[in-house]
Tab-separated table of C-alpha atoms in Angstrom:
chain	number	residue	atom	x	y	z
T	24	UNK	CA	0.000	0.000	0.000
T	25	UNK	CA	1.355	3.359	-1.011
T	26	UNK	CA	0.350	6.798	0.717
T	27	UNK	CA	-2.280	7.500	-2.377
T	28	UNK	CA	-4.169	4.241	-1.681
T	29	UNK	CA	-4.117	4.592	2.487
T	30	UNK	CA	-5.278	8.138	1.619
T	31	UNK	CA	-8.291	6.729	-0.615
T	32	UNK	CA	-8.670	3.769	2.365
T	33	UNK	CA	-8.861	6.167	5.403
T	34	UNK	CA	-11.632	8.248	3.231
T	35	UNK	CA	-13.469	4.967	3.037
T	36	UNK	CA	-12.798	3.025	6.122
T	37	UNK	CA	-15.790	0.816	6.107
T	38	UNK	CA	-14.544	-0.720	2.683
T	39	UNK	CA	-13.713	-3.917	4.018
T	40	UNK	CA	-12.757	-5.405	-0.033
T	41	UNK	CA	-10.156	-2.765	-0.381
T	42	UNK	CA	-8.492	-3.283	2.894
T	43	UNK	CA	-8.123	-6.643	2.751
T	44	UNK	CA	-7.131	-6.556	-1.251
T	45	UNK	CA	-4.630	-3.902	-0.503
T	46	UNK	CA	-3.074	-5.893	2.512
T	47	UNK	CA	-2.747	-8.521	0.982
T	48	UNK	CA	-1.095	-6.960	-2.159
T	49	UNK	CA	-3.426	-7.899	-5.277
T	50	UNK	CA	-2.996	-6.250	-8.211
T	51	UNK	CA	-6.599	-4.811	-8.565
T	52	UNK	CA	-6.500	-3.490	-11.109
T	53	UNK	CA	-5.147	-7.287	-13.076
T	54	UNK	CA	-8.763	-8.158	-10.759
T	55	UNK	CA	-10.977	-6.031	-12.040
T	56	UNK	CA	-9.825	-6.504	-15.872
T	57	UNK	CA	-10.854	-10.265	-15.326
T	58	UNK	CA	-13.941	-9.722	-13.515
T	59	UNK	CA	-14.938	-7.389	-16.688
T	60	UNK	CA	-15.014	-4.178	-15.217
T	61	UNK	CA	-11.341	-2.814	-16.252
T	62	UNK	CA	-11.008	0.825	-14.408
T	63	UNK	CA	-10.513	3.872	-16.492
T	64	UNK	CA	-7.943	6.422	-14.513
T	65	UNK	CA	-4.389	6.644	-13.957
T	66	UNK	CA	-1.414	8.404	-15.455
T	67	UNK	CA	-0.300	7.610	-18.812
T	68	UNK	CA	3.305	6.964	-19.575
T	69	UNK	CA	3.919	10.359	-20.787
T	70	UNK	CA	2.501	12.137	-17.682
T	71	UNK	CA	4.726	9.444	-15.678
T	72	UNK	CA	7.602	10.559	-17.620
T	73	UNK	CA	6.545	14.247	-17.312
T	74	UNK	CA	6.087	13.711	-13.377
T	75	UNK	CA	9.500	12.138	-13.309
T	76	UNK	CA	11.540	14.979	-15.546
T	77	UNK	CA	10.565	17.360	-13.534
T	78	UNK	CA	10.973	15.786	-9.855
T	79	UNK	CA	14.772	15.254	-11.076
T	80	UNK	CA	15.266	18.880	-11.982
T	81	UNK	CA	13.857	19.949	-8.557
T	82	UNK	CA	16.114	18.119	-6.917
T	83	UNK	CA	19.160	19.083	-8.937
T	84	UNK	CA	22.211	20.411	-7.467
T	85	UNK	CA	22.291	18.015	-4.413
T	86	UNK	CA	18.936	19.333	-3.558
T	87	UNK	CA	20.406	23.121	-2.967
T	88	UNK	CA	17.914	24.219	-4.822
T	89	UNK	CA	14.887	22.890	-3.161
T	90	UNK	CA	15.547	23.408	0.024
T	91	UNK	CA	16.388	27.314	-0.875
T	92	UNK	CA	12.762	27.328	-2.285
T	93	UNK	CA	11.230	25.946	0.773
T	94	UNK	CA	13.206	29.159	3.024
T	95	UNK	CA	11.473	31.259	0.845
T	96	UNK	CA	8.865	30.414	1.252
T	97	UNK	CA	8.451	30.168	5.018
T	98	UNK	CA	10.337	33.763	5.822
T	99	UNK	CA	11.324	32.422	9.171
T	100	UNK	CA	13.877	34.902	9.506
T	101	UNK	CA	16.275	32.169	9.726
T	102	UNK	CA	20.085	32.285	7.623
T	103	UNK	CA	19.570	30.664	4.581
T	104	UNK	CA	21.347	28.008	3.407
T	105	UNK	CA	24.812	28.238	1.745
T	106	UNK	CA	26.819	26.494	-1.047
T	107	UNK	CA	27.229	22.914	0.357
T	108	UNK	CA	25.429	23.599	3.246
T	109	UNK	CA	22.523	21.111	2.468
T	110	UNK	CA	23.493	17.180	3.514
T	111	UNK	CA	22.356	14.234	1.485
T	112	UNK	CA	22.649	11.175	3.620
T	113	UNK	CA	22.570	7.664	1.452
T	114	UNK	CA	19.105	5.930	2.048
T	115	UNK	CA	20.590	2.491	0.183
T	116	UNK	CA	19.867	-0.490	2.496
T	117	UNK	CA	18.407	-4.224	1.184
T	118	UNK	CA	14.806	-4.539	1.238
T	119	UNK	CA	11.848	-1.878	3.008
T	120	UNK	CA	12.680	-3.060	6.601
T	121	UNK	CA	16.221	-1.988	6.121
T	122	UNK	CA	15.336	0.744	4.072
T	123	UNK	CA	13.108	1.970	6.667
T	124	UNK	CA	15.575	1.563	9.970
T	125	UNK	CA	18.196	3.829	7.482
T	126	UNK	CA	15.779	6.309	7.160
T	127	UNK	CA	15.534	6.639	11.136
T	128	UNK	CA	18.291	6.630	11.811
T	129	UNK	CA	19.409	9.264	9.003
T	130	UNK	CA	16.579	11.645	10.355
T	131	UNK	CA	18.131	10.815	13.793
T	132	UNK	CA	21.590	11.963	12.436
T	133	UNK	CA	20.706	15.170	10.746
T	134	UNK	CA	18.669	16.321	13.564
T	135	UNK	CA	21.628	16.209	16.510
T	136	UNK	CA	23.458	17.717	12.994
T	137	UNK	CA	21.928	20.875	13.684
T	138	UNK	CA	22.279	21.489	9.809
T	139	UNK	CA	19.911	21.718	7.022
T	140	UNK	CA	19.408	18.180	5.369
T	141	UNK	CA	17.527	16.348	2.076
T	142	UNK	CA	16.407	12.688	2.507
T	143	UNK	CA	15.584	12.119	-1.493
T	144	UNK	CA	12.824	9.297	-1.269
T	145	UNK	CA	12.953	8.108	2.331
T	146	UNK	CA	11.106	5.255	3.357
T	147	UNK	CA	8.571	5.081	6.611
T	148	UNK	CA	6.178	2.347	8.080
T	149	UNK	CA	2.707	2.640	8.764
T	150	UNK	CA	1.033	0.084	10.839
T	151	UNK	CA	-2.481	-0.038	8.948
T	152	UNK	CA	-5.541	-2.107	10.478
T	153	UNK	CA	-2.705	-4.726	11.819
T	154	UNK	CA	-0.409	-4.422	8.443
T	155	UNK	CA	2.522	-2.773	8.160
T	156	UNK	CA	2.984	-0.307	5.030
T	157	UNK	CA	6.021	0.903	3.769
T	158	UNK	CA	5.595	4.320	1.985
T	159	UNK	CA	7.993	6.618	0.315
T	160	UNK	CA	7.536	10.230	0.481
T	161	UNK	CA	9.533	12.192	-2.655
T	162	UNK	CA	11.259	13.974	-0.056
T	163	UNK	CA	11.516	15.405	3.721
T	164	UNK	CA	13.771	18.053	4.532
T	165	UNK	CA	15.588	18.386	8.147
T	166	UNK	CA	15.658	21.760	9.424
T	167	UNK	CA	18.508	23.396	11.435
T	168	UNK	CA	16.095	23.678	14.532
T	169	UNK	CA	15.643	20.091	14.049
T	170	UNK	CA	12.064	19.628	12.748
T	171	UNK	CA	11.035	17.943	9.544
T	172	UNK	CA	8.507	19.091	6.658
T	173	UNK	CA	7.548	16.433	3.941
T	174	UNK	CA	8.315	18.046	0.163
T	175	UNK	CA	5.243	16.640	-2.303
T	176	UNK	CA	5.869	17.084	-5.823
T	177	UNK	CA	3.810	17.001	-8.090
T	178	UNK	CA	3.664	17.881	-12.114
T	179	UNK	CA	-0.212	19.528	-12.522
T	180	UNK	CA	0.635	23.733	-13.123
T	181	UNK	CA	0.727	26.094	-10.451
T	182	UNK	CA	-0.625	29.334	-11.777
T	183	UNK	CA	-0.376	32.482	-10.007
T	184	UNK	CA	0.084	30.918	-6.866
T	185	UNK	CA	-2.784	28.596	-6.863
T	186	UNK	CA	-3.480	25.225	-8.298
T	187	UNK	CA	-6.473	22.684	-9.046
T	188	UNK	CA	-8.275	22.585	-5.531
T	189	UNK	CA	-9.316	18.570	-5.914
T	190	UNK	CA	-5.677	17.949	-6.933
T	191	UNK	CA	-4.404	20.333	-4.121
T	192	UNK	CA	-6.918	18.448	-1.679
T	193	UNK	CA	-5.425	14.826	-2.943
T	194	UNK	CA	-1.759	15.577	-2.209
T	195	UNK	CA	-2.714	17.115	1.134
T	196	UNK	CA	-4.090	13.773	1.803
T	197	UNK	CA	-1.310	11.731	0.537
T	198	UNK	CA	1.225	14.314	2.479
T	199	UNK	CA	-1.070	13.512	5.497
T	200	UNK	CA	-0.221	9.987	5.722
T	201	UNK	CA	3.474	10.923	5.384
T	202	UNK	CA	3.773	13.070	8.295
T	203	UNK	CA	1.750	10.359	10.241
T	204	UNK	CA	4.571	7.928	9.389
T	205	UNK	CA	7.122	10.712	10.284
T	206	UNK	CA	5.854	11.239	13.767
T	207	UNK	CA	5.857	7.671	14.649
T	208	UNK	CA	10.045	7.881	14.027
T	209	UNK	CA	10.328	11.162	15.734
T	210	UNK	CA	8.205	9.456	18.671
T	211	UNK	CA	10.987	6.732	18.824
T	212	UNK	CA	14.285	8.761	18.605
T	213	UNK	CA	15.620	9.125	21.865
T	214	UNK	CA	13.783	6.156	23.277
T	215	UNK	CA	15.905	3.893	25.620
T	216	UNK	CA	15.635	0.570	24.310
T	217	UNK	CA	14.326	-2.098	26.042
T	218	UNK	CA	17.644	-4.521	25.540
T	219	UNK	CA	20.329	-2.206	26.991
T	220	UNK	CA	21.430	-1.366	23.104
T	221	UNK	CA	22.414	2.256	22.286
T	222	UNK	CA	19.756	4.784	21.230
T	223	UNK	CA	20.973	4.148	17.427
T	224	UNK	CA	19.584	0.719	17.780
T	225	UNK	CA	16.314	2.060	19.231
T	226	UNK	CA	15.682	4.168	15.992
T	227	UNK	CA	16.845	1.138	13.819
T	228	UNK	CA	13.814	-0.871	15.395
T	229	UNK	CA	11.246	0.966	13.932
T	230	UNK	CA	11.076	-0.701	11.321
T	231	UNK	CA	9.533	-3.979	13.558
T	232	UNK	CA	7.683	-2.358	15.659
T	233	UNK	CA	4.550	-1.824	14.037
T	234	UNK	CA	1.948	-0.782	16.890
T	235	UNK	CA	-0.567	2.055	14.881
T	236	UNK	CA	0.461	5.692	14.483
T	237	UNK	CA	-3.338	6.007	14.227
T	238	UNK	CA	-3.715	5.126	18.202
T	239	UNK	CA	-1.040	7.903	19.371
T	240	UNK	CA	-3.814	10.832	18.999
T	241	UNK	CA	-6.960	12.161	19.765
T	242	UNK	CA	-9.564	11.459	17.121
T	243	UNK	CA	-10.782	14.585	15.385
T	244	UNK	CA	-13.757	14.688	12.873
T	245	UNK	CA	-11.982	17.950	10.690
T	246	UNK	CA	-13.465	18.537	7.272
T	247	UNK	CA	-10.821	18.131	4.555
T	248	UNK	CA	-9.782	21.267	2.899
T	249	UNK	CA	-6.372	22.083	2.209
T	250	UNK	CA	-4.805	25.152	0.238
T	251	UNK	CA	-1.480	27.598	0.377
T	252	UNK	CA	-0.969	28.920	4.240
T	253	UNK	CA	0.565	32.162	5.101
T	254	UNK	CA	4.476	31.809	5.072
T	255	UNK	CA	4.696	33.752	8.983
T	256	UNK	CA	1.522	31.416	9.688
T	257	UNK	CA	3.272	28.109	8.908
T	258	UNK	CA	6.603	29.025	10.807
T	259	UNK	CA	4.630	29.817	13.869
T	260	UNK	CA	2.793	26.830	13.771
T	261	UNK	CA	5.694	24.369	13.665
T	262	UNK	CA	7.116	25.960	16.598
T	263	UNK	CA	4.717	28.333	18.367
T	264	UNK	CA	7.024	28.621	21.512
T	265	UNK	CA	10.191	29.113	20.082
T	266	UNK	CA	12.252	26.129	22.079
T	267	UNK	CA	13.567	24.951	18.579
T	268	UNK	CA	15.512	28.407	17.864
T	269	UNK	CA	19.146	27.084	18.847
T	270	UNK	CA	21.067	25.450	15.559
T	271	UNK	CA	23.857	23.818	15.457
T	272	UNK	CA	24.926	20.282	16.899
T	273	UNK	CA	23.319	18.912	19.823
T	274	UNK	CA	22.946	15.771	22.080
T	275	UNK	CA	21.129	12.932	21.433
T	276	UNK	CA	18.787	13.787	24.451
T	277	UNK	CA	18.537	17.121	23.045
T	278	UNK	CA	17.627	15.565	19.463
T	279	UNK	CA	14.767	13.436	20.644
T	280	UNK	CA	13.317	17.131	22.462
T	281	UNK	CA	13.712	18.898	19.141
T	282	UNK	CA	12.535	16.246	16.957
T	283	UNK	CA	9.512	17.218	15.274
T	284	UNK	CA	6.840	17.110	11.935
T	285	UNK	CA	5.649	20.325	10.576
T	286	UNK	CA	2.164	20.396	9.575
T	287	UNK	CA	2.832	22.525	6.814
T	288	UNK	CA	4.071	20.266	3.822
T	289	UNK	CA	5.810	22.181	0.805
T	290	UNK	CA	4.068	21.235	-2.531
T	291	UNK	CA	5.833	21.791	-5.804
T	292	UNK	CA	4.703	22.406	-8.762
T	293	UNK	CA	5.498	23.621	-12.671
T	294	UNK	CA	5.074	26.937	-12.821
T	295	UNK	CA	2.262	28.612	-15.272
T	296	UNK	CA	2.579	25.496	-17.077
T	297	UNK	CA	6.389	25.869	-17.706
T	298	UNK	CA	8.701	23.332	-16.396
T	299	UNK	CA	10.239	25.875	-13.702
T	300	UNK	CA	9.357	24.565	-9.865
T	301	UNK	CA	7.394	26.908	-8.170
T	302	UNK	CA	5.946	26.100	-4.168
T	303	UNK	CA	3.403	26.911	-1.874
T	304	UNK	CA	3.094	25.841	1.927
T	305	UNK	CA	0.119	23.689	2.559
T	306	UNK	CA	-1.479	22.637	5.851
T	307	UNK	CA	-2.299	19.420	6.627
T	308	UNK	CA	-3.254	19.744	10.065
T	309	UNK	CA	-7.026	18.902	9.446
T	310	UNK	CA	-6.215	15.801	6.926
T	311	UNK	CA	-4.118	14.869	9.309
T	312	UNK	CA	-6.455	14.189	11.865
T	313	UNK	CA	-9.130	12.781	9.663
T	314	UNK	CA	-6.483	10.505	8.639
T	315	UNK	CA	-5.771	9.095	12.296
T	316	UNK	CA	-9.490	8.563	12.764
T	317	UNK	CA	-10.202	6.835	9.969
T	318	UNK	CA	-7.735	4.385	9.991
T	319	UNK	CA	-8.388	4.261	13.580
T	320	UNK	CA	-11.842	2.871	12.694
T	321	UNK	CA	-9.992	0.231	10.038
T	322	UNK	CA	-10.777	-3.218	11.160
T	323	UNK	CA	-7.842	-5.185	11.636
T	324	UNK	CA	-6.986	-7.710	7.795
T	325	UNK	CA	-7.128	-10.662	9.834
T	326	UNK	CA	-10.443	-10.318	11.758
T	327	UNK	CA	-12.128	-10.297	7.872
T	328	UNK	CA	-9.276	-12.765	6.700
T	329	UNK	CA	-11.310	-14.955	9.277
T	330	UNK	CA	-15.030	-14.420	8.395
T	331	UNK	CA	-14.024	-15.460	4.428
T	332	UNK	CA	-15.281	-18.775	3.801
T	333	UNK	CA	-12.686	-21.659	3.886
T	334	UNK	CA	-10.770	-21.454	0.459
T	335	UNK	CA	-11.658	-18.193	-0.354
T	336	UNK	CA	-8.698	-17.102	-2.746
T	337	UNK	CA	-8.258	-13.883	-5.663
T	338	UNK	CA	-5.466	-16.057	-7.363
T	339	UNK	CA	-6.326	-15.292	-11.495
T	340	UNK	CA	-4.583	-19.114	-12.192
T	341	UNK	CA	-2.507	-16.653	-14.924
T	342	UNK	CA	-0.887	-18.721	-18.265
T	343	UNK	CA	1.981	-19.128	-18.535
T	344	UNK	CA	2.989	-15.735	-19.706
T	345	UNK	CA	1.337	-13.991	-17.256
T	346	UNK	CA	-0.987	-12.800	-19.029
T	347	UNK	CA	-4.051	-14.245	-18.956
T	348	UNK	CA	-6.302	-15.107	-16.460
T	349	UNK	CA	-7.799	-19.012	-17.187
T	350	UNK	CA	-9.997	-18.706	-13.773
T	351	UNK	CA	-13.829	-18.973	-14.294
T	352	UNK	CA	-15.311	-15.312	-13.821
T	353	UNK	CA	-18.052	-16.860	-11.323
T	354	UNK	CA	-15.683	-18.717	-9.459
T	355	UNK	CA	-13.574	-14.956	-9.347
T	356	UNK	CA	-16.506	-13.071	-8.774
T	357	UNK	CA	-18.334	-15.393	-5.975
T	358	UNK	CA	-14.285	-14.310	-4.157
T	359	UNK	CA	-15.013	-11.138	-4.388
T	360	UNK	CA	-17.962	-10.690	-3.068
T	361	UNK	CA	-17.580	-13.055	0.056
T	362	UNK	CA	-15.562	-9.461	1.309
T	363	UNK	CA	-18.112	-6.506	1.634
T	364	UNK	CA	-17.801	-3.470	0.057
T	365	UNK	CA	-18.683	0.041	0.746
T	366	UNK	CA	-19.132	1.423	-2.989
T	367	UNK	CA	-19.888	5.377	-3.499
T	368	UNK	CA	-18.916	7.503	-6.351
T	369	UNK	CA	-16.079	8.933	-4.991
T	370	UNK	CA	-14.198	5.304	-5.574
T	371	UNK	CA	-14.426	5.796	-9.080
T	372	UNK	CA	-11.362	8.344	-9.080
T	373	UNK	CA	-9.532	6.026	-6.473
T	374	UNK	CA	-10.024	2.554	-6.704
T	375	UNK	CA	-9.664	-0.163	-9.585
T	376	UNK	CA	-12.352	-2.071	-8.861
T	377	UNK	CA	-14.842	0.581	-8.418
T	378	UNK	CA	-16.296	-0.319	-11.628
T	379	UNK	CA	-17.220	-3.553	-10.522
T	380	UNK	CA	-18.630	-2.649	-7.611
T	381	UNK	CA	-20.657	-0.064	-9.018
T	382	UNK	CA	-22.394	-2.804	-10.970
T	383	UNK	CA	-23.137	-4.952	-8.343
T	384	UNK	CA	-24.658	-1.608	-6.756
T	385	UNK	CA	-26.799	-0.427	-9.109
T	386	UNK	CA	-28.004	-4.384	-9.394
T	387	UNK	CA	-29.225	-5.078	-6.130
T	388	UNK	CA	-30.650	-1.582	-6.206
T	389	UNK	CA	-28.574	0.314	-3.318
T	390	UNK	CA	-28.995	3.188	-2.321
T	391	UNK	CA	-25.495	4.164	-2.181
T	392	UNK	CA	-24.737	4.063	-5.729
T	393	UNK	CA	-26.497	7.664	-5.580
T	394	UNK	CA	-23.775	9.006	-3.306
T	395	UNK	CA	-23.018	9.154	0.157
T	396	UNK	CA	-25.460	12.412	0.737
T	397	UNK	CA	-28.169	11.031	-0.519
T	398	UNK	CA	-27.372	7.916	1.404
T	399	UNK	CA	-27.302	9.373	4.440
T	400	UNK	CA	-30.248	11.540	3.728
T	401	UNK	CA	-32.334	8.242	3.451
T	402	UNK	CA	-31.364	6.866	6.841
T	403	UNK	CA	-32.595	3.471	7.412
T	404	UNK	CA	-33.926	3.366	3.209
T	405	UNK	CA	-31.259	1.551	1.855
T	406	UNK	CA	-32.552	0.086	-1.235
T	407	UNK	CA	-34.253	1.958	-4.324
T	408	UNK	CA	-37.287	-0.614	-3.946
T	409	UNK	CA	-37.670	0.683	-0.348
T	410	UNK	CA	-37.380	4.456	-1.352
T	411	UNK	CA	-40.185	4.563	-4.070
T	412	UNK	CA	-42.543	2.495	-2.110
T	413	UNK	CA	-42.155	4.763	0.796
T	414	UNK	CA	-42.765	7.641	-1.932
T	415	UNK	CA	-45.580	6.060	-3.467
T	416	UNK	CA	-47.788	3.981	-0.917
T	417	UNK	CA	-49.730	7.241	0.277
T	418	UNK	CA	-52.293	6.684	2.979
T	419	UNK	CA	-56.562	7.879	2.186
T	420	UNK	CA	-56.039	10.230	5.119
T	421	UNK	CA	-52.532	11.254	4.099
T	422	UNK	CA	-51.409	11.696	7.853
T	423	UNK	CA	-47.985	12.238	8.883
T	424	UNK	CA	-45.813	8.625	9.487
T	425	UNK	CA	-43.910	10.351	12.338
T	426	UNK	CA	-40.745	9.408	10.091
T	427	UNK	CA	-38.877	12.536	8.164
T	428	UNK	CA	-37.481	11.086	5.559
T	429	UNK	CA	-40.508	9.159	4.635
T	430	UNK	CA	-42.846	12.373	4.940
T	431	UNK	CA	-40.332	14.136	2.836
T	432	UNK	CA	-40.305	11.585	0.293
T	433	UNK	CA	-44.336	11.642	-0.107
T	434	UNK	CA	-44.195	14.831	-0.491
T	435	UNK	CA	-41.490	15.324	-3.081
T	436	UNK	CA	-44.212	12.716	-4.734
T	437	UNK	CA	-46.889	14.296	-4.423
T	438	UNK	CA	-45.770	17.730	-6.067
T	439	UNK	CA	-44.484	15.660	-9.101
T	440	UNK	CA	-47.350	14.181	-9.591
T	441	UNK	CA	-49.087	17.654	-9.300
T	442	UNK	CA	-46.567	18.681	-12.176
T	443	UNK	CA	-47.263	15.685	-14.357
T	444	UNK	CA	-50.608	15.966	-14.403
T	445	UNK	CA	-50.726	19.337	-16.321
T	446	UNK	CA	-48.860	17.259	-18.760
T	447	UNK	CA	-50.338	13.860	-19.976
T	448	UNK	CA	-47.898	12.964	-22.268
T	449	UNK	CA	-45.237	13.092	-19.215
T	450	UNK	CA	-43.182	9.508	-18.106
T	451	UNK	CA	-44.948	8.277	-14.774
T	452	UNK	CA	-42.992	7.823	-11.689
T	453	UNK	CA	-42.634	4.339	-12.539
């Protein structure tokens, strides 16, 4: 699971199919071609390429360049950074785990530093409803004060200083998850291990301890809206009492006091469609805690592991090319939908098999194939069936039910029927 699909899974928590799919690593989207129902978004290869291009040239120069653009943009009042002033610690370890205790224990490194520092793709571990993720931001930079701010970069325009607001909103989500990640770590540095090991060792073991970052804060119910903050804003906000001020190198007790995620994330974009890198601070602060409460809610992959029936398996039986699935599209689909779903609209930008499940919606005549509004304006409705015969089974006296929604609905009846009868050659309800 990467932070784009936890993003899309903690804005749908009670999606039990897409958890347990994405924990257990099927290709979905290889799933949903066989079932019928291929899904229709994504990048192309040229936007990929595009994407890539201009994520290099960002982080040209050792990163010198980025990191100047990010002290720019926060006006801090702080020195900035001078020729070879910007450290690039090597991230290279075998496989996520190790990959993951480097990163620590980099971040660990450049914050007793006391010197301005770029991890280029770091990697960080999520424990997410009792499986451990390994995502990859594109880059978090270490501050002399010794807090941390995720970089997101990302290749739709920038013009004028603002940018698509649904694409804004999407990589404040996906930045979200990051800095969840990156507080677990800064939670751990400094923490006397349990084995009598040095503190480097305590960082290193981040990587296996995988207890949720979800469960370390308070649950907050924050509607998600993100845009460009106020450079002075974003400063004060990362350190609103000032007891980060001192640079320079410090102690390793003094590291874990100073270590820190700012809830400001840069995001970096083209600028007016050229392929020069302009930025704007974003806060995340509100995604952030919808984030920890949704996947707070996440019930844990092996609790619905156990309520599959015995056998149960999403294995496509491929050729031997790879390339083809020979496995009956009953036997595949009966799978499938042993694991409930929680279809709405919204999947269709964010999950492969929402095309499937959309189907199997609109068949059984759910409600929630309308959208979530309308699903919760219903209440306890929950099928189209139930909806129109509420609407249309009118009692002689027409009295009030004493239910809302099904008073509203007779209503919104009634005054169609009032405007269909001044025209005969009108379609009937039904």
């Amino acid at each position: 699971m990467d932070a784009r699909a936890l993003a899309a899974l903690a804005a749908n928590p009670g999606c039990r199919r897409r958890a347990l799919l994405d924990g257990a690593g099927v290709d979905k989207g290889a799933l949903a071609s066989a079932l019928g129902a291929p899904a229709n978004f994504g990048q192309s290869q040229f936007a990929h390429q595009r994407g890539n291009s201009f994520e290099a040239r960002v982080k040209a120069d050792g990163g010198a360049d980025l990191v100047r653009l990010l002290h720019e943009r926060l006006r801090d009042g702080s020195e900035p950074p001078g020729p070879g002033a910007v450290a690039t610690p090597d991230l290279t370890a075998p496989g996520p785990q190790g990959r993951t205790a480097r990163t620590a224990l980099a971040l660990r490194e450049a914050t007793e530093a006391g010197r301005w520092a770029l991890l280029d793709h770091p990697m960080v571990s999520l424990d997410v409803a009792g499986s451990p993720a390994f995502l990859e931001p594109d880059a978090v930079v270490v501050h002399p004060d010794g807090s941390w701010t995720v970089v997101e970069i990302k290749s739709f325009p920038m013009v004028d200083g603002s940018a698509d607001p649904a694409k804004v909103g999407a990589a404040a989500r996906q930045s979200a998850v990051y800095t969840l990640a990156l507080e677990r770590v800064a939670s751990m540095i400094g923490r006397p291990p349990e084995d009598g090991g040095d503190t480097a060792d305590a960082v290193g073991a981040v990587d296996v301890e995988t207890a949720s970052a979800a469960k370390t804060a308070e649950a907050a119910g924050a509607a998600e809206t993100a845009g460009p903050v106020a450079p002075a804003e974003a400063a004060a906000s990362a350190d609103p009492a000032g007891t980060a001020s001192r640079e320079g190198p410090v102690t390793p007790a003094e590291a874990a006091s100073r270590a820190r995620v700012r809830h400001h994330v840069l995001l970096v974009c083209p600028k007016d469609f050229s392929n020069l890198p302009t930025a704007e601070m974003v806060d995340v602060r509100k995604q952030l805690a919808v984030t920890r409460r949704q996947l707070d809610r996440l019930t844990r992959i092996e609790e619905i592991a156990a309520a599959l029936p015995e056998g149960t398996t999403f294995d496509l039986r491929l050729t031997d090319d790879g390339r083809t699935p020979t496995r009956p599209v009953e036997e595949l689909t009966a799978a499938v939908e042993a694991v409930d779903a929680a279809y709405a609209p919204e999947c269709l930008s964010t999950c492969e098999l929402a095309a499937h499940c959309r189907t199997r919606s609109r068949a059984a005549g759910r409600v929630e194939a309308l959208g979530r509004g309308v699903r919760g304006e219903l209440g306890g409705l929950t099928t189209m069936d139930a909806v129109l015969t509420a609407a249309m089974e009118r009692p002689a006296d027409d009295a009030p039910t004493g239910d809302p929604t099904v008073d509203a609905l007779r209503r919104a009846a009634a005054l169609r029927a009032e405007a269909l009868a001044s025209r005969p050659e009108a379609v009937a309800c039904r």
